[in-house]
XYZ file of C-alpha atoms in Angstrom:
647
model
C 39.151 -53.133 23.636
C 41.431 -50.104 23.185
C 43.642 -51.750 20.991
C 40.864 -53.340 18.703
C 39.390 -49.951 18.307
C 42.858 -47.686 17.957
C 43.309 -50.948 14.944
C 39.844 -50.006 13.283
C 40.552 -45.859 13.332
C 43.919 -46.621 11.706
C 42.656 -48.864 8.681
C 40.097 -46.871 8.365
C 41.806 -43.476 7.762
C 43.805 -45.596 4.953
C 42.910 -46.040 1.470
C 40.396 -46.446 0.262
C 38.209 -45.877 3.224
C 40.317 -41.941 4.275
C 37.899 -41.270 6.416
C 40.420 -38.853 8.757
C 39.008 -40.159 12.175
C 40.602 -40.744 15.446
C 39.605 -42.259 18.631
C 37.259 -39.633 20.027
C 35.367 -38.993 17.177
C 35.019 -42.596 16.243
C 33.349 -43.025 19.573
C 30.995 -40.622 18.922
C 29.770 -41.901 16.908
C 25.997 -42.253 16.239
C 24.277 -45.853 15.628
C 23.077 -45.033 11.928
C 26.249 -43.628 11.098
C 28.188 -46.522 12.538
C 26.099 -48.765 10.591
C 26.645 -46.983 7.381
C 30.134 -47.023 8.317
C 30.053 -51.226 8.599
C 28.035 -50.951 5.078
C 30.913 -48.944 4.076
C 33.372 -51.326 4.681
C 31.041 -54.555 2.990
C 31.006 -52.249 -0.222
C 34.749 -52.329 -0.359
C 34.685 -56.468 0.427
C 31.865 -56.373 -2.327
C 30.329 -53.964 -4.608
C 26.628 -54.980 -4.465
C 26.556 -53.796 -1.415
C 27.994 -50.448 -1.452
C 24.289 -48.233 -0.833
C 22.814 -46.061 1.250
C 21.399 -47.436 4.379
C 19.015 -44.302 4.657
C 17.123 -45.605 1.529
C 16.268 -49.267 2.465
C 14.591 -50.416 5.917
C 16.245 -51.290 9.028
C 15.430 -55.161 8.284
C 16.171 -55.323 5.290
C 19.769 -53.490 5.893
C 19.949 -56.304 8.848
C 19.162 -59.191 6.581
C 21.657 -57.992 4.131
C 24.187 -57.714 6.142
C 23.911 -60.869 7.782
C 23.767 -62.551 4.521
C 27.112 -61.779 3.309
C 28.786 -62.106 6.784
C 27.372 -65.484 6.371
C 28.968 -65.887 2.999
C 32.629 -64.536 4.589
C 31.941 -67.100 7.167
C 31.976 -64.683 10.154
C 31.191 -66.015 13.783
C 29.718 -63.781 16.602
C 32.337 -63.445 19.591
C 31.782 -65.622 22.647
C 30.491 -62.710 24.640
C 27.228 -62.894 21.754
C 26.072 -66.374 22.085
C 22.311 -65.503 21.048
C 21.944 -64.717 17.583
C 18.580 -63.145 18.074
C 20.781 -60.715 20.093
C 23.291 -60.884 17.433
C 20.749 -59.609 15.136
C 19.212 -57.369 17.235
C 22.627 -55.640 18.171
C 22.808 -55.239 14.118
C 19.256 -53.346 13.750
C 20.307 -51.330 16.237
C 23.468 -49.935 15.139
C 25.119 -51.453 18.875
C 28.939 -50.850 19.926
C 29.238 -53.739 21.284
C 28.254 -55.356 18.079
C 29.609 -53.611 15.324
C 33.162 -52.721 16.621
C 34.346 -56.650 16.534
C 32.696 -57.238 12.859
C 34.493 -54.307 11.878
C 37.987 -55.598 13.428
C 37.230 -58.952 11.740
C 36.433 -57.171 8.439
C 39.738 -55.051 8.841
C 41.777 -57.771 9.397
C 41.530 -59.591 6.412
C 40.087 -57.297 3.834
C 42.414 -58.695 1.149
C 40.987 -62.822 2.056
C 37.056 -61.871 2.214
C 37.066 -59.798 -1.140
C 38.338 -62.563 -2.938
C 35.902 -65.239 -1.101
C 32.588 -62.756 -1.911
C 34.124 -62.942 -5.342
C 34.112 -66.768 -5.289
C 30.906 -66.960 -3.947
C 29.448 -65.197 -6.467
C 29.811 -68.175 -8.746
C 30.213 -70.874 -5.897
C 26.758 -70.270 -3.843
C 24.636 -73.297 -5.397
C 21.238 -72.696 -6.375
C 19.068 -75.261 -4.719
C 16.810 -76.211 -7.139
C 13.196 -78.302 -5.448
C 13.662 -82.120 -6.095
C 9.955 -82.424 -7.656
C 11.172 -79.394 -10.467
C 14.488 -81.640 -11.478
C 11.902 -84.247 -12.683
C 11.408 -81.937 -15.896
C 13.984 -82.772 -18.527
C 14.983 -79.557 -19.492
C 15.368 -78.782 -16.067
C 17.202 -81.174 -15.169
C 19.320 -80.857 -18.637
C 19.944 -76.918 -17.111
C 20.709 -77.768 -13.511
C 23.465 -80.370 -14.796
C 24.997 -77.541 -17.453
C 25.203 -75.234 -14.384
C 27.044 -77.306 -12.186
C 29.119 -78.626 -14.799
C 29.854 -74.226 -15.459
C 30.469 -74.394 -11.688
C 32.796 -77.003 -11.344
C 34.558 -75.478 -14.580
C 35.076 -72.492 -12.577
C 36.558 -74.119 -9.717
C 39.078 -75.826 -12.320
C 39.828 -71.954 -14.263
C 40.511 -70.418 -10.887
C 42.384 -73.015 -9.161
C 44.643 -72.766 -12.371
C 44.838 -69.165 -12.057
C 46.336 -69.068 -8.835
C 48.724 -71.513 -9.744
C 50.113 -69.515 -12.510
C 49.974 -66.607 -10.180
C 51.958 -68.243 -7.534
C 54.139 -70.222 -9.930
C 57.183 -68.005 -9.763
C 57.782 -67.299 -12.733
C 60.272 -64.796 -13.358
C 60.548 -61.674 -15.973
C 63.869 -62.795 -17.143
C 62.728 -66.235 -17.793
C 59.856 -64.798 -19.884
C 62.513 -62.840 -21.629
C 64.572 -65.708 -22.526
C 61.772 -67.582 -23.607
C 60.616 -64.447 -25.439
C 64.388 -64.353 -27.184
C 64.501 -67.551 -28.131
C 60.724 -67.433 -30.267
C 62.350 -64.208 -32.261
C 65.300 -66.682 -32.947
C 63.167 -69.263 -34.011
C 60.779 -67.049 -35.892
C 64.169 -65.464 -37.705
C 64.784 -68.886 -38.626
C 61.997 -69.706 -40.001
C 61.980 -66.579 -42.100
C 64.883 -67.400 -43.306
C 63.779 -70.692 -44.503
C 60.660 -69.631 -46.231
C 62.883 -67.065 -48.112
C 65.387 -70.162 -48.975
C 61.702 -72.169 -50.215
C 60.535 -69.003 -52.392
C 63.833 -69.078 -53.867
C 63.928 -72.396 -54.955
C 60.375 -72.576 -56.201
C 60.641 -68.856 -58.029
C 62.995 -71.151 -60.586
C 60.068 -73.571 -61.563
C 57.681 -72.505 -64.219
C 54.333 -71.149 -63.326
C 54.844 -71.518 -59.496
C 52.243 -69.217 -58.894
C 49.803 -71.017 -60.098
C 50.974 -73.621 -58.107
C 51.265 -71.427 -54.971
C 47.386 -70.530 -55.671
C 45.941 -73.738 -56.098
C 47.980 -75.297 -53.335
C 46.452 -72.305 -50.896
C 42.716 -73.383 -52.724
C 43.721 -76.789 -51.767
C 44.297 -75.512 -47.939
C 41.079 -73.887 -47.886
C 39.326 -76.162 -49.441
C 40.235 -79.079 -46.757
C 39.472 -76.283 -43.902
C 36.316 -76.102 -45.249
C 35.471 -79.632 -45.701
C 36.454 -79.815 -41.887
C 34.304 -77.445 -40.918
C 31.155 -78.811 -42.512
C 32.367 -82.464 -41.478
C 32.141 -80.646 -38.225
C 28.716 -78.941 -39.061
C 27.151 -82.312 -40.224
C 28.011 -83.930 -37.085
C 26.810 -81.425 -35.192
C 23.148 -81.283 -37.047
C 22.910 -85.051 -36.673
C 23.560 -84.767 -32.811
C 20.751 -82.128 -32.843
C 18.546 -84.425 -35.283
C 19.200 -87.046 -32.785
C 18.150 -84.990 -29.623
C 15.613 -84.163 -31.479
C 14.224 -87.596 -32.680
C 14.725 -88.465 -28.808
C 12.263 -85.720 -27.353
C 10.034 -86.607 -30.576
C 9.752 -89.930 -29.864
C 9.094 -89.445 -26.053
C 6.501 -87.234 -26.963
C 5.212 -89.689 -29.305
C 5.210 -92.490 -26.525
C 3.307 -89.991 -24.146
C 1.137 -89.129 -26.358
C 0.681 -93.117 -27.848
C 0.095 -94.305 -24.162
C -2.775 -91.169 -23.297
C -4.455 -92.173 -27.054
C -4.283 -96.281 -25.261
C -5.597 -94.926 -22.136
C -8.317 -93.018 -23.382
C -9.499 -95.569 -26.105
C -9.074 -98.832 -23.774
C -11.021 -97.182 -20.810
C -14.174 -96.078 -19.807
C -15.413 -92.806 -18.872
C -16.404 -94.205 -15.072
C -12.866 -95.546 -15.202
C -10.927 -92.920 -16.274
C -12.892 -90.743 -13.135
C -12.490 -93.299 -10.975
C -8.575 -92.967 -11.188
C -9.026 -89.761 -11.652
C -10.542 -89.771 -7.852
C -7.624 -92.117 -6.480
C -5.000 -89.812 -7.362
C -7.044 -87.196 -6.083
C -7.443 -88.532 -2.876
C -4.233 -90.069 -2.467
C -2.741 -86.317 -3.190
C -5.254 -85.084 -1.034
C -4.242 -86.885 2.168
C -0.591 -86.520 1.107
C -1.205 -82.448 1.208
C -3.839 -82.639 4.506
C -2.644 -85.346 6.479
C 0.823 -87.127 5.745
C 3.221 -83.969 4.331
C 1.588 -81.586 7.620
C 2.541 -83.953 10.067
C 5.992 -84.962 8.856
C 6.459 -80.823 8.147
C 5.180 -80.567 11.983
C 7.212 -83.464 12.942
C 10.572 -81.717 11.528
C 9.516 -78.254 13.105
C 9.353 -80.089 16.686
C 12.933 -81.867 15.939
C 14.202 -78.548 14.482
C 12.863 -76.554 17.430
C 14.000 -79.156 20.840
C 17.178 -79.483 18.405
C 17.768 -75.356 18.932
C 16.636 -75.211 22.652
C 19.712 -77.577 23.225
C 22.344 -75.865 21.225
C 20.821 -72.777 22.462
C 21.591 -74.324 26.381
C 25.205 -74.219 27.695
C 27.641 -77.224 27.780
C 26.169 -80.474 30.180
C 28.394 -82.435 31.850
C 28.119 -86.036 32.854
C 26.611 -85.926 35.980
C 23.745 -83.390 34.484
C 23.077 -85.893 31.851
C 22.510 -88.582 34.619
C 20.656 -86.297 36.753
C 18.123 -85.672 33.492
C 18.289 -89.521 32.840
C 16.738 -90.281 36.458
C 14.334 -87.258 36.169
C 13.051 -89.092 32.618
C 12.818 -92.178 34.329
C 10.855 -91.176 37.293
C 8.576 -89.083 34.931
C 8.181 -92.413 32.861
C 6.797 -94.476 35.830
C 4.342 -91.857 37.048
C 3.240 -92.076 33.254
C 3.059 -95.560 33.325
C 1.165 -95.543 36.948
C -1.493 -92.398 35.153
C -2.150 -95.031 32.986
C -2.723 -97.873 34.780
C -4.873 -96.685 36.753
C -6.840 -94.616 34.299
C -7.092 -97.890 32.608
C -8.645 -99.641 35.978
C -11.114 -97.144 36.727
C -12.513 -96.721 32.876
C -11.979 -100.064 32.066
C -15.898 -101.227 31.819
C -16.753 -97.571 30.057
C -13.948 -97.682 27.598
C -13.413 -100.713 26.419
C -15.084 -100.689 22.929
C -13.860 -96.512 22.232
C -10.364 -98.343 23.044
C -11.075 -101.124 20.504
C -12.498 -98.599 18.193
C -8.774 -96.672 19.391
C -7.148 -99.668 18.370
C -8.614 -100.755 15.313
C -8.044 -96.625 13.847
C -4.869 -96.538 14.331
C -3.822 -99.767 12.898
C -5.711 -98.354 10.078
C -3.836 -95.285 9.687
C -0.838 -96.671 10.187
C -1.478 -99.199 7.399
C -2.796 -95.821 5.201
C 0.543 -94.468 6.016
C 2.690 -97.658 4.965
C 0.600 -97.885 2.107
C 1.253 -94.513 1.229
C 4.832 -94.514 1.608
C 4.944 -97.882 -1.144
C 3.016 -96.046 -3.283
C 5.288 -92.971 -3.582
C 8.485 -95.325 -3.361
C 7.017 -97.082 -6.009
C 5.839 -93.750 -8.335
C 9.695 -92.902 -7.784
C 11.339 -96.219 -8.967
C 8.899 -96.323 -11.482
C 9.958 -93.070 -12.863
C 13.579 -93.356 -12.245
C 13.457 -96.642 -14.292
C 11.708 -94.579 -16.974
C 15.342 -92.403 -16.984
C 17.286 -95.159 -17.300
C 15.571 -96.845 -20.112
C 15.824 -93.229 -21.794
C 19.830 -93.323 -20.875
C 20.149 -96.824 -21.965
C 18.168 -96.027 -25.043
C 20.383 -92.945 -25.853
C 23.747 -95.191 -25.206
C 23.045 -97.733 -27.570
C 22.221 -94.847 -29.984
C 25.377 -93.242 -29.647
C 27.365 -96.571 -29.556
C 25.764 -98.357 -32.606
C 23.733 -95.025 -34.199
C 20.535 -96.727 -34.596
C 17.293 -98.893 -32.656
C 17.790 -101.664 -30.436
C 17.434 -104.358 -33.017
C 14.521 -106.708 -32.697
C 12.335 -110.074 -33.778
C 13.493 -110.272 -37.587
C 16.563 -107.679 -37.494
C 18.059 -109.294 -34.576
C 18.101 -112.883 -36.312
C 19.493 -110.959 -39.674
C 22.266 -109.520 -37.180
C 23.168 -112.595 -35.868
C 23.503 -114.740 -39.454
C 25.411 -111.806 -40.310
C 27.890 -111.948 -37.487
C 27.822 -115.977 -38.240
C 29.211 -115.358 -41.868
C 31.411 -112.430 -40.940
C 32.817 -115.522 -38.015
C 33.250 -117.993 -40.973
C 35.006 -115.571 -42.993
C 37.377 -114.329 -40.127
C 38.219 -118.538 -39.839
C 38.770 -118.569 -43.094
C 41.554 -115.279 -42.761
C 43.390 -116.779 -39.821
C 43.841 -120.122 -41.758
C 45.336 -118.218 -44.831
C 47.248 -116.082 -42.107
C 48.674 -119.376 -40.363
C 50.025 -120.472 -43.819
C 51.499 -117.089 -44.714
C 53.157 -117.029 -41.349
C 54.772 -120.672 -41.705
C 55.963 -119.949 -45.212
C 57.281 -116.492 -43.817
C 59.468 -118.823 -41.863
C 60.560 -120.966 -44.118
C 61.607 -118.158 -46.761
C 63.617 -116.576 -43.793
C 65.740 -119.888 -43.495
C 66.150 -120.109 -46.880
C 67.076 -116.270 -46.779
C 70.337 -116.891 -43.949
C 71.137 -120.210 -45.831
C 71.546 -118.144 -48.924
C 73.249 -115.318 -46.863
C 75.920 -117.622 -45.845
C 76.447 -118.996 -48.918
C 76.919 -115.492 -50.330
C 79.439 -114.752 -47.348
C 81.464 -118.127 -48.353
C 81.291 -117.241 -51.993
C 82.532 -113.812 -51.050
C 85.763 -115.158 -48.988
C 86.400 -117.677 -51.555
C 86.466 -114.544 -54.272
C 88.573 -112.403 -52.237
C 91.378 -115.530 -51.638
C 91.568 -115.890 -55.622
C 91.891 -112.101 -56.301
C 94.833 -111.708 -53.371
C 96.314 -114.667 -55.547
C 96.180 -112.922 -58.484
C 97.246 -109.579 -57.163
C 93.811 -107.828 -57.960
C 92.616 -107.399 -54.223
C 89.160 -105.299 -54.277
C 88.319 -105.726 -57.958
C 85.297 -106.962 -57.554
C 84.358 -104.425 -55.018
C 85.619 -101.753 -57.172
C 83.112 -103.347 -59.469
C 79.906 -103.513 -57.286
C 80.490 -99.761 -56.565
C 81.105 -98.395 -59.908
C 77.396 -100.213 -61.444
C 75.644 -99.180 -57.960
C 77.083 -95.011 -58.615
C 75.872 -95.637 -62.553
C 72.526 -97.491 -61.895
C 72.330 -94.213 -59.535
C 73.184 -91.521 -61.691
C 70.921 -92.997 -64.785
C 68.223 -92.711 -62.011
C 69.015 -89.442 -60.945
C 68.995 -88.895 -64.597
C 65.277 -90.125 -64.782
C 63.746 -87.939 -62.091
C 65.162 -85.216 -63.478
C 63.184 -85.418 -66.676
C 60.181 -86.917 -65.022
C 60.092 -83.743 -62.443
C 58.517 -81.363 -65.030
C 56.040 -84.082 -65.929
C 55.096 -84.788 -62.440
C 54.207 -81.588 -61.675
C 52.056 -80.994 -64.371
C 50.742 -84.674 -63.356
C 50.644 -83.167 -59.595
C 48.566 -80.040 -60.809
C 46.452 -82.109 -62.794
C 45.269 -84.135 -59.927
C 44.917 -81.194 -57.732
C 42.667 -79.792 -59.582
C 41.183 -82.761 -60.295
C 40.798 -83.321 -56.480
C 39.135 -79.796 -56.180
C 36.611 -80.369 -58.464
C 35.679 -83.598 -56.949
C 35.655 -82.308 -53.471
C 33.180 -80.116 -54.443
C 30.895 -82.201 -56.316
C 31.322 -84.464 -53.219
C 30.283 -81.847 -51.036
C 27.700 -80.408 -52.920
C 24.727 -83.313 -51.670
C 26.329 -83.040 -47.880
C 25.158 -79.326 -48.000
C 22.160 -80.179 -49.543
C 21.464 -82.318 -47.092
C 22.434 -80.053 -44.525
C 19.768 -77.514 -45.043
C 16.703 -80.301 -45.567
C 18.051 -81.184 -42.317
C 18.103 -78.041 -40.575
C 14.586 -77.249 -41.938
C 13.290 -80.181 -40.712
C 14.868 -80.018 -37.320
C 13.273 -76.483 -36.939
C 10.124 -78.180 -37.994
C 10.579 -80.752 -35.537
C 11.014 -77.710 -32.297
C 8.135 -76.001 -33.889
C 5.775 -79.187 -33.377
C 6.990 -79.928 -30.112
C 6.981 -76.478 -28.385
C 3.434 -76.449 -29.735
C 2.551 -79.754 -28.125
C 3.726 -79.421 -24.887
C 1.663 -76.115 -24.705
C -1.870 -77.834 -25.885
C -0.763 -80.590 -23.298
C -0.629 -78.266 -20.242
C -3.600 -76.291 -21.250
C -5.396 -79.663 -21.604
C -4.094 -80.366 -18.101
C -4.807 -77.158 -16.155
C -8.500 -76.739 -18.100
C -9.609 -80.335 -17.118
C -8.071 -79.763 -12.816
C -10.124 -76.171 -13.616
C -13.171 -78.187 -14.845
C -12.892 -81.256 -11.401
C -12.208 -78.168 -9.225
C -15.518 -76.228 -10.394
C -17.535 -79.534 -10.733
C -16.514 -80.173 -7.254
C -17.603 -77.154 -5.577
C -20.869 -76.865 -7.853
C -21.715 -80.813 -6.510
C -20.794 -79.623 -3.156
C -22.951 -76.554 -3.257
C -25.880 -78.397 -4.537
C -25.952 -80.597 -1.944
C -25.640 -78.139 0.946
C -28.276 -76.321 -0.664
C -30.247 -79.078 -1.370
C -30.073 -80.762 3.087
C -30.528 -76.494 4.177
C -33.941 -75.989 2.383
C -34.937 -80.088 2.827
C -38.467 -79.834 5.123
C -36.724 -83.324 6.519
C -35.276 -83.066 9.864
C -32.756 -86.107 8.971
C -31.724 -84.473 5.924
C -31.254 -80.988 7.453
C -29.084 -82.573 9.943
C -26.649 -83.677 6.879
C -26.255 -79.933 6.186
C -22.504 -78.591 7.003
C -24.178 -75.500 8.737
C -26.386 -77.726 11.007
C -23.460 -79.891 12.112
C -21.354 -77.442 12.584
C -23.919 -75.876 14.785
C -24.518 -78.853 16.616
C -20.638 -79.245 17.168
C -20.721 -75.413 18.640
C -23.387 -76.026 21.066
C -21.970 -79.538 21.835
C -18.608 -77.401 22.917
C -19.826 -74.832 24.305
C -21.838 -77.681 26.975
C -18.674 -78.884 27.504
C -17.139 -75.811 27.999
C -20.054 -75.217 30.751
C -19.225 -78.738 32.776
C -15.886 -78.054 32.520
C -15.729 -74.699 34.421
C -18.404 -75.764 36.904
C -16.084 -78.781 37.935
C -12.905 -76.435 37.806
C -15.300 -74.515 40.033
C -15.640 -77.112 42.507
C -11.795 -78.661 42.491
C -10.907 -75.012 43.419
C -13.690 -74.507 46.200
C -12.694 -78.466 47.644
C -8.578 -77.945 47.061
C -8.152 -75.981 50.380
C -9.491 -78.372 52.640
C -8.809 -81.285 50.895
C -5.027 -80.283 51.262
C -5.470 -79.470 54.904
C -7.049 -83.055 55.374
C -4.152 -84.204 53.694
C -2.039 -82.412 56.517
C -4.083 -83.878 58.866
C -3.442 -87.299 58.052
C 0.326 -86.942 57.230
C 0.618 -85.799 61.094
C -1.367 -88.779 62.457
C 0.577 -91.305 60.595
C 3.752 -89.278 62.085
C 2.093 -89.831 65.359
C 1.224 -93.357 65.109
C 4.553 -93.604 63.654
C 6.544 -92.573 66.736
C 3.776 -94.279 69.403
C 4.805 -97.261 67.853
C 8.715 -96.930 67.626
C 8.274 -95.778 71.761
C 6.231 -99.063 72.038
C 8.623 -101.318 70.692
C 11.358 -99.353 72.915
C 9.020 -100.066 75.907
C 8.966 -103.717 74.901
C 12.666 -104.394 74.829
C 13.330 -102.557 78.227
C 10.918 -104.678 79.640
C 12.655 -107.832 77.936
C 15.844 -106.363 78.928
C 14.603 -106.067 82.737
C 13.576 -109.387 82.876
C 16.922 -111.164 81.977
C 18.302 -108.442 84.983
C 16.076 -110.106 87.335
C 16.347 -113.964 86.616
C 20.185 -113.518 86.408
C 19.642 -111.635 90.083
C 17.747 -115.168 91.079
C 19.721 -117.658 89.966
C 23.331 -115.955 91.889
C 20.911 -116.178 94.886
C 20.306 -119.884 94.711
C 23.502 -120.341 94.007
């Protein structure tokens, strides 16, 4: 303990903390400057948390506190297995508490302030599964942990390139060797402007060749641009048309139903949220609190061996059979009494549990029915992106398919002329090495008559002196074609230019129609999804007030009724009834508490009393049965005795 706290007084008098202290004064310490000390030390690890404890409440300071030690993954020492006491110890400003979470914090000061850094960006937002139902939701949640998991990737890569090892004199070659090249390419561009300096009007041709360049950076960009307005036209025809099927199937449901219909579903979804909220989601919530609370009493108990488990096993068993007994004979003694409430028992609670079953279907079912809704939005938005229009149909599905039968017929057509072109491909290369190797016998024949004739290499002499003139009358030819061309070439750029822009001219054109109409398109559907949720919550307003008003008219209608039977309807009257009824019950049930107390002494000493007199007829009969085998015994003794005599 010494050495933990001499380790604490000695980072703490470093930087940044210099707080000059040594081990008597750091005892001293009081509890609320201890604890500002530990908040001291959590505003180094993280900056949010760098305040004045004298400003906020104790619980508040605790719950802090224990926040981020959960984020830094700290664990109470063995000697604190009770977190209550954990916490409690942390309120309280405790030695016993504090000094190890500020040895832990010590330790690894360094480690923690880059994991509260991390978490910063890495504690996931839980987000309710009935809210990720909404699309934009949804859309949100997914661009958040797709940000998230984009972080991950940016840091891990930082840390690679910090520990890398990359050296400073590595970095300084590489640096020397981009001067060289960048010297070199200097060099070249001055070799370029030198050549092109000797052609007329080469900066005109330097200009329009830098209009060119700007020209095709621009059409890029609004290439990009367009695509990008058609992905948002196509979101935006998406939500459009969803909104157009909602609001298609609401016009079908109003016009093909009734009034008493539409209230009668009205009423079933009612109820059936109505027992989901009163009977089924409270007794599933109560359900998990038991499990969550037996679940803490036994990590909350210390480690069971084998033999305690089999100890608890028998205890369970023998509390199962006296169960099982209770029952029995409850069952045998109210048998006659309770045999239609148990039928009654019976036939409820195959009731409920068929209510439940139901109820579990139906919500199963609501789910599949809206995740198959997503996918048929997904599947819809796939075959948009992968043939950028409807799922064809009827009439445009059979025009698709004649057209796929021609385009089959003409492909048939292709490979046939391909097959020939291929064969005669082959039979013009044979012809080609035939005539190759004539050329090569022709050759050998030419060289034997010219070594006869003492003229050895004439002909090649020949071959080379037309191929170096049909050269030079070429090289003659560009020459006085490469004025021409370049006029040619400017002519064309420009030419180019201008029809570039009269290309572009519609595309922007388009553009903005576009963008006004996609602005359009927001505008209408902001504005209907806001009339649609004040049509919602006016018409639950409107069941909710017609509800109570019904209600009230009734109650008021049974209280002031001069008929008994009606009166007896009334809420007030039956809940006075149900008063009295308890309160009679109350009575009979402390009158016979009453009397088990008065009759529990002597019925206990009775019980006594005939415990001992079965231990007394218990032994009177063992010293009987001894009694009886003596005499048996004694018996043999004397008829042995007789027969020696006789003998």
């Amino acid at each position: 303990m010494s050495e933990q706290i001499q380790f604490i007084v000695e980072k703490l008098n470093q930087e940044p903390f210099r707080k000059n202290y040594n081990l008597i004064t750091f005892d001293s310490l009081e509890s609320t400057q201890l604890l500002q000390l530990l908040n001291d030390v959590l505003g180094e690890i993280d900056p949010k948390h760098a305040v004045d404890i004298r400003e906020e409440l104790p619980e508040q300071t605790a719950k802090r506190m224990l926040s981020l030690l959960g984020i830094l993954k700290y664990k109470p020492p063995g000697s604190i297995s009770d977190l209550s006491a954990f916490r409690q110890g942390l309120v309280t400003g405790s030695k016993p508490v504090i000094h190890p979470v500020l040895h832990w914090l010590l330790q690894r000061t360094n480690e923690l302030k880059k994991r509260a850094y991390l978490a910063r960006f890495l504690v996931k937002l839980e987000v309710p599964a009935e809210f990720l139902q909404d699309d934009t939701v949804a859309d949100i949640n997914k661009q958040y942990e797709e940000l998230m998991e984009a972080f991950k990737n940016l840091h891990k890569e930082c840390e690679q390139l910090k520990t890398s090892g990359l050296s400073t004199a590595e970095i300084r070659r590489d640096i020397s060797a981009m001067e060289e090249e960048k010297d070199q390419l200097i060099k070249r561009v001055e070799r370029l402007k030198k050549r092109v300096e000797t052609v007329q009007n080469h900066q005109r041709m330097l200009e329009i060749a830098r209009q060119l360049r700007l020209e095709k950076e621009r059409e890029e960009s609004l290439a990009q641009q367009k695509q990008e307005q058609k992905n948002q036209l196509f979101h935006a025809e998406q939500r459009l048309q969803r909104a157009q099927l909602q609001l298609k199937e609401m016009h079908h449901a109003v016009v093909d139903s009734k009034p008493e219909s539409l209230m009668k579903k009205l009423e079933e979804e009612i109820n059936f949220n109505s027992y989901l909220v009163t009977e089924k989601i409270p007794r599933e919530l109560e359900s998990k609190k038991n499990s969550a609370y037996f679940l803490q009493k036994v990590v909350a108990e210390p480690a069971m061996s084998q033999s305690d488990l089999n100890v608890l096993e028998i205890k369970i068993n023998e509390v199962n059979a006296q169960m099982n007994q209770l029952i029995e004979k409850r069952m045998m003694k109210y048998e006659p009494i309770d045999s239609k409430f148990s039928m009654y028992r019976q036939q409820a609670s195959i009731i409920s549990r068929k209510k439940e079953a139901k109820a579990e279907e139906l919500q199963a079912a609501k789910e599949e029915m809206s995740s198959t809704e997503k996918q048929m939005l997904q599947k819809t938005s796939q075959a948009h992106e992968l043939e950028g229009s409807e799922v064809l149909k009827g009439d445009e599905f059979k025009h698709y398919v004649n057209k796929l039968r021609s385009k089959n017929t003409f492909y048939k057509k292709k490979r046939l002329e391909i097959a020939e072109i291929t064969a005669e491909y082959g039979i013009l290369q044979r012809t080609e090495e035939l005539l190759k190797q004539r050329h090569e016998a022709i050759q050998q024949q030419l060289q034997a008559i010219e070594e006869k004739k003492g003229i050895s290499g004439y002909s090649y002499t020949q071959e080379e002196l037309e191929r170096v003139s049909a050269v030079k009358s070429e090289m003659d030819e560009m020459k006085g074609r490469t004025l021409d061309n370049m006029s040619e070439m400017v002519k064309k750029l420009n030419a180019m230019v201008a029809e570039k822009k009269a290309s572009l001219a519609p595309v922007i054109k388009e553009l903005r129609q576009l963008r006004q109409k996609c602005q359009e398109v927001k505008g209408l559907l902001e504005e209907c999804a806001q009339e649609e949720s004040n049509y919602r919550y006016i018409n639950c307003m409107k069941r909710n007030l017609e509800v109570q008003l019904q209600r009230a008219k009734e109650e008021m209608k049974a209280y002031i009724s001069s008929d008994p039977q009606e009166r007896r309807k009334a809420i007030r009257e039956q809940y006075t009834r149900m008063i009295l009824e308890q309160e009679n019950l109350g009575k009979k049930l402390r009158e016979k508490q009453k009397v088990v107390r008065e009759s529990h002494g002597p019925n206990m000493k009775q019980i006594k009393m005939w415990q001992d007199l079965e231990q007394l007829m218990e032994c009177k009969r063992e010293c009987f049965l001894k009694q009886q085998n003596q005499t048996a015994i004694g018996q043999v003794i004397q008829e042995g005795g007789k027969d020696r005599l006789v003998l």
